mmCIF file of C-alpha atoms in Angstrom:
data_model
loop_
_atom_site.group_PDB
_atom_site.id
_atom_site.type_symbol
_atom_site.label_atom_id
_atom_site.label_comp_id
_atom_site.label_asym_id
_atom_site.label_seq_id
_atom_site.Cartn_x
_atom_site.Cartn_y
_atom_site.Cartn_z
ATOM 1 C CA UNK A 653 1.931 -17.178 26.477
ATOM 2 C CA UNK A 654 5.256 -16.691 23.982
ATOM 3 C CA UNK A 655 6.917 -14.038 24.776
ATOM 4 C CA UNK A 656 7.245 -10.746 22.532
ATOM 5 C CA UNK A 657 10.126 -11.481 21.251
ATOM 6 C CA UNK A 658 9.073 -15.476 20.018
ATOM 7 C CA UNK A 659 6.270 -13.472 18.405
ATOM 8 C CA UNK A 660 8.568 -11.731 16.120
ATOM 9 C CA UNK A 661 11.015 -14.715 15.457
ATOM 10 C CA UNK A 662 7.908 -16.131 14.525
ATOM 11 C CA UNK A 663 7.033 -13.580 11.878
ATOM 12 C CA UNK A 664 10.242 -12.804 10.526
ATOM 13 C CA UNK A 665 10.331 -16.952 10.210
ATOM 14 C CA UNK A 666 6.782 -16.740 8.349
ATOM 15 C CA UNK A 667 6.993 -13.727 6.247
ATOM 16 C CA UNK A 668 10.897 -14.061 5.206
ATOM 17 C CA UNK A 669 10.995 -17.682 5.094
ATOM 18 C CA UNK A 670 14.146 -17.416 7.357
ATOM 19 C CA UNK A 671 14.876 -20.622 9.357
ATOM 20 C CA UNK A 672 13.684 -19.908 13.329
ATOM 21 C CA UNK A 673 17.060 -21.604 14.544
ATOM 22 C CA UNK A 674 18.924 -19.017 12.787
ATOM 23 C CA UNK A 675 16.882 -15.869 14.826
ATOM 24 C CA UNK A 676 18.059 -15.186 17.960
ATOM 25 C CA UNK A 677 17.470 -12.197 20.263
ATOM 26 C CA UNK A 678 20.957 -11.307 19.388
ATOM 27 C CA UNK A 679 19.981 -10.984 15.896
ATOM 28 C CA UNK A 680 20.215 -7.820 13.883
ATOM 29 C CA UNK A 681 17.315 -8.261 11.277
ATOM 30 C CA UNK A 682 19.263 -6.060 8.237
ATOM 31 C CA UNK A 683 22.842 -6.905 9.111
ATOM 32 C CA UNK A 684 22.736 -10.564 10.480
ATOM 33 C CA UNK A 685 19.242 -12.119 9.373
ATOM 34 C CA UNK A 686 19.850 -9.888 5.718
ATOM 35 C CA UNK A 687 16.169 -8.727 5.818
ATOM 36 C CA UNK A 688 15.640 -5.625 3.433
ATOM 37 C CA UNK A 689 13.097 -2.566 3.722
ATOM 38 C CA UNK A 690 10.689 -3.830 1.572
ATOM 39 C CA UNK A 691 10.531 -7.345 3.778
ATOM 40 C CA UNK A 692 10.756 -5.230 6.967
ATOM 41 C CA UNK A 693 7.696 -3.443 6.062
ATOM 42 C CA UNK A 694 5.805 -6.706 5.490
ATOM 43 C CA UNK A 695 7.056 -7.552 8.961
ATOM 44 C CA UNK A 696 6.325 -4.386 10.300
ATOM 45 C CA UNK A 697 2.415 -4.907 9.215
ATOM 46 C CA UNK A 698 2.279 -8.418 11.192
ATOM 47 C CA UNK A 699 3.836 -7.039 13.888
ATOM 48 C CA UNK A 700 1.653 -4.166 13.942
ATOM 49 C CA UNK A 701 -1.727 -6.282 13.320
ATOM 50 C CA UNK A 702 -0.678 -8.732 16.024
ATOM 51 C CA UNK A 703 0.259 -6.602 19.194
ATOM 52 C CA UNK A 704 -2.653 -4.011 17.826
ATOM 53 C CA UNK A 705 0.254 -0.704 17.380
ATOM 54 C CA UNK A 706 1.775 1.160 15.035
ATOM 55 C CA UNK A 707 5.715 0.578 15.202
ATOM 56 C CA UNK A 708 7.201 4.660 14.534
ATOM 57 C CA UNK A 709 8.932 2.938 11.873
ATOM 58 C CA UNK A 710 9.641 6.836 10.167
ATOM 59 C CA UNK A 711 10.551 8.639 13.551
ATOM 60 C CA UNK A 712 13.018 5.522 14.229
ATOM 61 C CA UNK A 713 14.849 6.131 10.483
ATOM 62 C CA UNK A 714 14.886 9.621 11.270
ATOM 63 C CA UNK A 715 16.685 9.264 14.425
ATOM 64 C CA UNK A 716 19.182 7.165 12.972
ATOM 65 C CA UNK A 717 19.223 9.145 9.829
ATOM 66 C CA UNK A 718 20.347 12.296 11.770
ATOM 67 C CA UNK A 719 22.269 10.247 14.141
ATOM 68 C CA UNK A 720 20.737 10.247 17.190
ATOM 69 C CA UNK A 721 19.927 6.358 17.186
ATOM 70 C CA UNK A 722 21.748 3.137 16.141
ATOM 71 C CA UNK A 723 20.073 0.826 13.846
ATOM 72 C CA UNK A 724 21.260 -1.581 16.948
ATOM 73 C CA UNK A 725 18.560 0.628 19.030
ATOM 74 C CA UNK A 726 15.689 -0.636 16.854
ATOM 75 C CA UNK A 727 16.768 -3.820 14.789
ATOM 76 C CA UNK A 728 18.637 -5.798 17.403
ATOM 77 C CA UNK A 729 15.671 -8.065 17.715
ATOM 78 C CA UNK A 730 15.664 -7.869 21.929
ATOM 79 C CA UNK A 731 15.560 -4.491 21.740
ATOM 80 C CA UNK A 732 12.744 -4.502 18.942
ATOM 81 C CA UNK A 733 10.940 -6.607 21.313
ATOM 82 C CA UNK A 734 11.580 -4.121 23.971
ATOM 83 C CA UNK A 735 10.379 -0.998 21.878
ATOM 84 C CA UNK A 736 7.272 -3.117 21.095
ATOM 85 C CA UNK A 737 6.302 -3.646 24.581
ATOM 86 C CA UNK A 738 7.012 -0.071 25.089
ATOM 87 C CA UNK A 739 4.109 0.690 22.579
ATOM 88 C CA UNK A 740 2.109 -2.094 23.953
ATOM 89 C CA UNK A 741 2.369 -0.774 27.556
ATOM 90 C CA UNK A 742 1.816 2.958 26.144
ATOM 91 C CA UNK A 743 -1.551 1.815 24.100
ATOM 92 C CA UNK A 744 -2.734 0.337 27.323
ATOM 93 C CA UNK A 745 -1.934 3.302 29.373
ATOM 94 C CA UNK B 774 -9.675 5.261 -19.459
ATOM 95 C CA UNK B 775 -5.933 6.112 -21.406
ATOM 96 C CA UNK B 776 -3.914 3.349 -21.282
ATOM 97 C CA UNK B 777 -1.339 4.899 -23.179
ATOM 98 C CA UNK B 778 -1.318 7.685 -20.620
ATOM 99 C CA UNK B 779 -1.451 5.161 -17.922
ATOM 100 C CA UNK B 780 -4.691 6.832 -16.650
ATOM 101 C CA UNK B 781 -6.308 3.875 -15.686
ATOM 102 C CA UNK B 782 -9.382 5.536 -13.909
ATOM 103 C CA UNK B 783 -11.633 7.769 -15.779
ATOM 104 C CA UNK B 784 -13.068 9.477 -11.986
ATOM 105 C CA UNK B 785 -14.049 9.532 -8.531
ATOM 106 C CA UNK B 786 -17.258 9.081 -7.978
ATOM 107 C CA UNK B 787 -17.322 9.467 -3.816
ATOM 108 C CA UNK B 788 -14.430 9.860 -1.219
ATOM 109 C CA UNK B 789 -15.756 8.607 2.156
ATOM 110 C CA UNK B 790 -12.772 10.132 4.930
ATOM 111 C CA UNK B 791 -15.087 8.678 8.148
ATOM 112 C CA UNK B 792 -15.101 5.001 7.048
ATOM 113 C CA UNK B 793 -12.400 5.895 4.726
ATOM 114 C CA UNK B 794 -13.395 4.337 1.471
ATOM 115 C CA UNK B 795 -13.394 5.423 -2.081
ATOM 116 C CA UNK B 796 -15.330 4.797 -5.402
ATOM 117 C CA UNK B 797 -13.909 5.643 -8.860
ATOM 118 C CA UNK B 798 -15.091 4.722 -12.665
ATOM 119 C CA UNK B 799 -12.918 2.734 -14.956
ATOM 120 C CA UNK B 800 -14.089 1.681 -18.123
ATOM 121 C CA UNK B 801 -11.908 0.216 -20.292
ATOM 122 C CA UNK B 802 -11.974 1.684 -23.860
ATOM 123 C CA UNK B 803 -13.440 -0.400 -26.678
ATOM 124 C CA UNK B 804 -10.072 0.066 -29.044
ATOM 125 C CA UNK B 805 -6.911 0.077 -27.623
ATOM 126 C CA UNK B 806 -3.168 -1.449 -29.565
ATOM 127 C CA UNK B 807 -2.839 -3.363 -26.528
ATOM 128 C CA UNK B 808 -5.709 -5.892 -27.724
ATOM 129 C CA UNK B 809 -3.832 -6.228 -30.684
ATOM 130 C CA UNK B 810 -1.660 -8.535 -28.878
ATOM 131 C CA UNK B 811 -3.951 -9.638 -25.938
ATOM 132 C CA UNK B 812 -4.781 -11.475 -28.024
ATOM 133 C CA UNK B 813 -5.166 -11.246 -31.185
ATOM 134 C CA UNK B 814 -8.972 -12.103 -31.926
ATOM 135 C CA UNK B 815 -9.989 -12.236 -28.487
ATOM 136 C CA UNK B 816 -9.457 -8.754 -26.754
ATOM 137 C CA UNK B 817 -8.999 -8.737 -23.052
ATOM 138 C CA UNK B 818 -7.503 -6.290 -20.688
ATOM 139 C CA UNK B 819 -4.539 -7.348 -19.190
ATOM 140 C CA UNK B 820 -4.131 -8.182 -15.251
ATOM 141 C CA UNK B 821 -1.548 -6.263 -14.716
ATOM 142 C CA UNK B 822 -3.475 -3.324 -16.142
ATOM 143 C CA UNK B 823 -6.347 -4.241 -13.833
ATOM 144 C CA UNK B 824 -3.781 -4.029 -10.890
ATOM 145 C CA UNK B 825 -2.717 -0.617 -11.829
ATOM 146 C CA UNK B 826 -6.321 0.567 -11.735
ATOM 147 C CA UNK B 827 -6.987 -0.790 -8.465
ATOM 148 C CA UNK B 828 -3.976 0.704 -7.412
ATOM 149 C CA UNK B 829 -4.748 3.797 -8.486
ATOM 150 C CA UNK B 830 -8.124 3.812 -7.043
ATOM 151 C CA UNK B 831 -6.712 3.184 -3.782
ATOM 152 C CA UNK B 832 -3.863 5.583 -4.397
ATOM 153 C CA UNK B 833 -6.429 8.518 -4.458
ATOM 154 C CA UNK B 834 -7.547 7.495 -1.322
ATOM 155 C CA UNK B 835 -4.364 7.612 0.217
ATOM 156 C CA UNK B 836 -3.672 11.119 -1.066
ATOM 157 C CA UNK B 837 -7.236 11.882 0.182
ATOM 158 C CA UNK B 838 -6.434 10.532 3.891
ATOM 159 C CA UNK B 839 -2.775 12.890 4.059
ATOM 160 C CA UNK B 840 -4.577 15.355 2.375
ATOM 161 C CA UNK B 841 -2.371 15.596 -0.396
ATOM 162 C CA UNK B 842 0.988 16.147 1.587
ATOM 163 C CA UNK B 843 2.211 12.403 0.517
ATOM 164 C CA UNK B 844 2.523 10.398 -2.490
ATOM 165 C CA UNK B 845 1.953 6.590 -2.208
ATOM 166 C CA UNK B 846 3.960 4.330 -4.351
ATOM 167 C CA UNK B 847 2.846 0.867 -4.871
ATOM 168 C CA UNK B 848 5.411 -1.625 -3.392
ATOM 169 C CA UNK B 849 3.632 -4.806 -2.779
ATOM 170 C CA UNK B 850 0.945 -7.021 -4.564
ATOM 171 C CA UNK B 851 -0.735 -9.714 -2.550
ATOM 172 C CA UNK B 852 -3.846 -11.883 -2.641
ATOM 173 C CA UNK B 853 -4.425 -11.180 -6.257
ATOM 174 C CA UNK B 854 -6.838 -13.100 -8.372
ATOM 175 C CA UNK B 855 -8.877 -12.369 -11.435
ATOM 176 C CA UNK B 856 -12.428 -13.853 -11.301
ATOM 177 C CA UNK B 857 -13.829 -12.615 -14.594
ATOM 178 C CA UNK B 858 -12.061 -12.109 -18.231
ATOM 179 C CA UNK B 859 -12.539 -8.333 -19.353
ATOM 180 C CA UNK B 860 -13.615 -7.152 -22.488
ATOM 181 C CA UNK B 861 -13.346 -3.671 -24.083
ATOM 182 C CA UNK B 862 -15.664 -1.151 -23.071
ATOM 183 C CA UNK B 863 -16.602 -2.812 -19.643
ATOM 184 C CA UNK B 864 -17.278 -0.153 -17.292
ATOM 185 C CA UNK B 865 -15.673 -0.777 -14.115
ATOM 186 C CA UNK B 866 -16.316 0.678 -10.804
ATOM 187 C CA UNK B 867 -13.145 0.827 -8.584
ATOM 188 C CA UNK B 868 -13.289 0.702 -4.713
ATOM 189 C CA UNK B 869 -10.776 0.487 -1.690
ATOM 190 C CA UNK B 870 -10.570 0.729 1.558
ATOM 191 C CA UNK B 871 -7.535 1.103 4.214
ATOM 192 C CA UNK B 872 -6.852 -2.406 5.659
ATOM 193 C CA UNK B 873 -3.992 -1.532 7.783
ATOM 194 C CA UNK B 874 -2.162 2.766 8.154
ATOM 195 C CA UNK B 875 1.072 1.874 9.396
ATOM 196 C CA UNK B 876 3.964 4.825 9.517
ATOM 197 C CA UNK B 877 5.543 5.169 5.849
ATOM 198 C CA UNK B 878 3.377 2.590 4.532
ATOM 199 C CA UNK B 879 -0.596 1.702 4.270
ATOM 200 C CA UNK B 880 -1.940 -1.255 3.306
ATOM 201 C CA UNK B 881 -4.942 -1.373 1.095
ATOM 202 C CA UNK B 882 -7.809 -3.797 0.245
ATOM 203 C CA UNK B 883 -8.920 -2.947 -3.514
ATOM 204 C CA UNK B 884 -11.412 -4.451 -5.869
ATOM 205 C CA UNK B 885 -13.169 -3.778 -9.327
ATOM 206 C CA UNK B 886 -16.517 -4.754 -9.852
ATOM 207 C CA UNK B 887 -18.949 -5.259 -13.241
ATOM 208 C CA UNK B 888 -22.603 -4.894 -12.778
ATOM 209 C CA UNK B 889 -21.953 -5.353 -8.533
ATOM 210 C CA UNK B 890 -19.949 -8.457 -9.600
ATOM 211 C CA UNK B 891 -16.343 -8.405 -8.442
ATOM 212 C CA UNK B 892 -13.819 -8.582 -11.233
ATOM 213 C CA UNK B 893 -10.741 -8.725 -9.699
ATOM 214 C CA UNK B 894 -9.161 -8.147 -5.910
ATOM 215 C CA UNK B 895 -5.861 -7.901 -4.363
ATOM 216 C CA UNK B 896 -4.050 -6.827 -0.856
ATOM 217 C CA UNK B 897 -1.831 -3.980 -2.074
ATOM 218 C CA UNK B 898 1.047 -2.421 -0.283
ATOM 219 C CA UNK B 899 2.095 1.550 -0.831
ATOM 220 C CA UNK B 900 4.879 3.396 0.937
ATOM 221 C CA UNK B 901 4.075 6.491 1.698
ATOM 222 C CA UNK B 902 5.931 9.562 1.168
ATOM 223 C CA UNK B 903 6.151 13.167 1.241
ATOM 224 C CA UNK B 904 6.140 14.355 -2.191
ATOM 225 C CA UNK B 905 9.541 14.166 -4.024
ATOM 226 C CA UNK B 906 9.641 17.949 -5.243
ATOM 227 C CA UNK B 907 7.065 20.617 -5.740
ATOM 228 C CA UNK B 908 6.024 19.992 -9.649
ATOM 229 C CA UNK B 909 4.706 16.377 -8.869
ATOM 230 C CA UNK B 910 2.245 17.423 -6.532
ATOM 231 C CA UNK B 911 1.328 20.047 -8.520
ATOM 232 C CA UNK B 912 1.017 17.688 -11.180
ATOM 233 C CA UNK B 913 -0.984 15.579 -9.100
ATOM 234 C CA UNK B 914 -3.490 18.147 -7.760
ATOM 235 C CA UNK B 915 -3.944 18.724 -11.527
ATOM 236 C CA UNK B 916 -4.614 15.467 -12.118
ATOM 237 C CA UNK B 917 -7.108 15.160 -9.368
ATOM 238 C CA UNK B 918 -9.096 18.251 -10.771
ATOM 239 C CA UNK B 919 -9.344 15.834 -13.994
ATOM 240 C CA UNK B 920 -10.811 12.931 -12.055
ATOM 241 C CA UNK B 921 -12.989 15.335 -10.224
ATOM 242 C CA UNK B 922 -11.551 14.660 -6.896
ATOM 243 C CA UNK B 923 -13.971 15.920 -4.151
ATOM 244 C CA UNK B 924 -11.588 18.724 -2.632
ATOM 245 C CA UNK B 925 -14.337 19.090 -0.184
ATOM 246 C CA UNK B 926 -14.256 15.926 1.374
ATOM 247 C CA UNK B 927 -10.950 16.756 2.336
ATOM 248 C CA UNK B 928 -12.304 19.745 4.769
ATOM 249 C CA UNK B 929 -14.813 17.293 6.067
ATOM 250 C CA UNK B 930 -11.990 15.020 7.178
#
């Protein structure tokens, strides 16, 4: 079983046409991997469909809007992965 | 239908909030400039016209589902394909459903159909918004009246 975070390299690889050795779990999808909203929403939607949640993808610009968050928080991929299994763990519960 | 108004849907025929789905009427009017040039001496409505009238039969739906507190603005276009040319005065019927509600964005799966036979289909992506000031949602509440937009399905919801 691939972990959460292959899932999304994965994605990001199929939906943005980025190269999978260039995603690590290092990788900041806007600043590093240079994906835009409008990609990150397609992204969002596979993510979404394959782990069966819905990513607070307003609440999480919010926070950073107003300050309270980093865009590191949420689009460092190892911590997207982490937020996702969050979700996953809080569907289940 | 006014295509020079960009009204590409003439009404909704049924808002369904439980499954959600809706149906709308769109028939294309049998004079229009634009067959002056497509094409000139055989009229057919354009595919890009044909995606705006899917899109705003599954638009309505979206504003049906939030209830009219958020706009949804067509970002994406996939899966698209045109099965049948379209000639003036075809009467269309226009139906979507929600293929994916995701948070600031929805993902739709539209079609128009002649005489039960699909016409044309495509994935379509909106991000979804609160409304960008007070007059365009007043606007669109007005326009909804116009297309007979079932203001009691929304209480049913």
């Amino acid at each position: 079983m691939s972990s959460t975070f292959e899932k999304v390299a994965n994605i990001i690889t199929e939906t943005c046409d980025i190269p999978r050795d260039t995603i690590t779990p290092e990788s900041h999808a806007i600043n590093d991997l240079g994906i835009d909203s409008l990609d990150f929403l397609d992204i969002a939607f596979a993510i979404d469909k394959s782990f069966g949640i819905k990513m607070p993808l307003e609440k999480w610009t919010q926070e950073v809007n107003d300050g309270k968050a980093t865009t590191e928080q949420y689009f460092v991929l190892k911590n997207l992965a982490a937020r996702i299994d969050e979700l996953v763990a809080a569907k289940g519960a | 239908m006014r295509i020079e108004y960009f009204q590409l849907i003439d009404r909704i025929t049924e808002i369904d909030l439980a499954e959600p789905k809706i149906l709308t009427q769109a028939t294309i009017p049998s004079e229009s400039t634009i067959f002056e040039g497509h094409f000139p001496g055989y009229p057919l409505m354009p595919g890009v016209l044909l995606i705006e009238a899917m899109a705003q039969t599954a638009g309505w739906l979206i504003i049906a589902t939030t209830k009219f507190e958020r706009m949804p603005f067509l970002i994406g276009v996939k899966e698209a394909k045109f099965r049948t040319f379209v000639q003036p005065g075809a009467a269309l019927v226009g139906s979507a459903t929600i293929a994916h509600e995701g948070s600031g964005y929805t993902v739709m799966s539209t079609k128009l159909s002649l005489n039960n036979k699909p016409v044309c289909n495509a994935q379509l992506t909106f991000r979804v918004m609160p409304f960008p000031n007070p007059t365009f949602e007043t606007e669109m509440r007005a326009a909804g009246k116009r297309l007979e937009f079932p203001m009691e399905a929304l209480a049913d919801g």
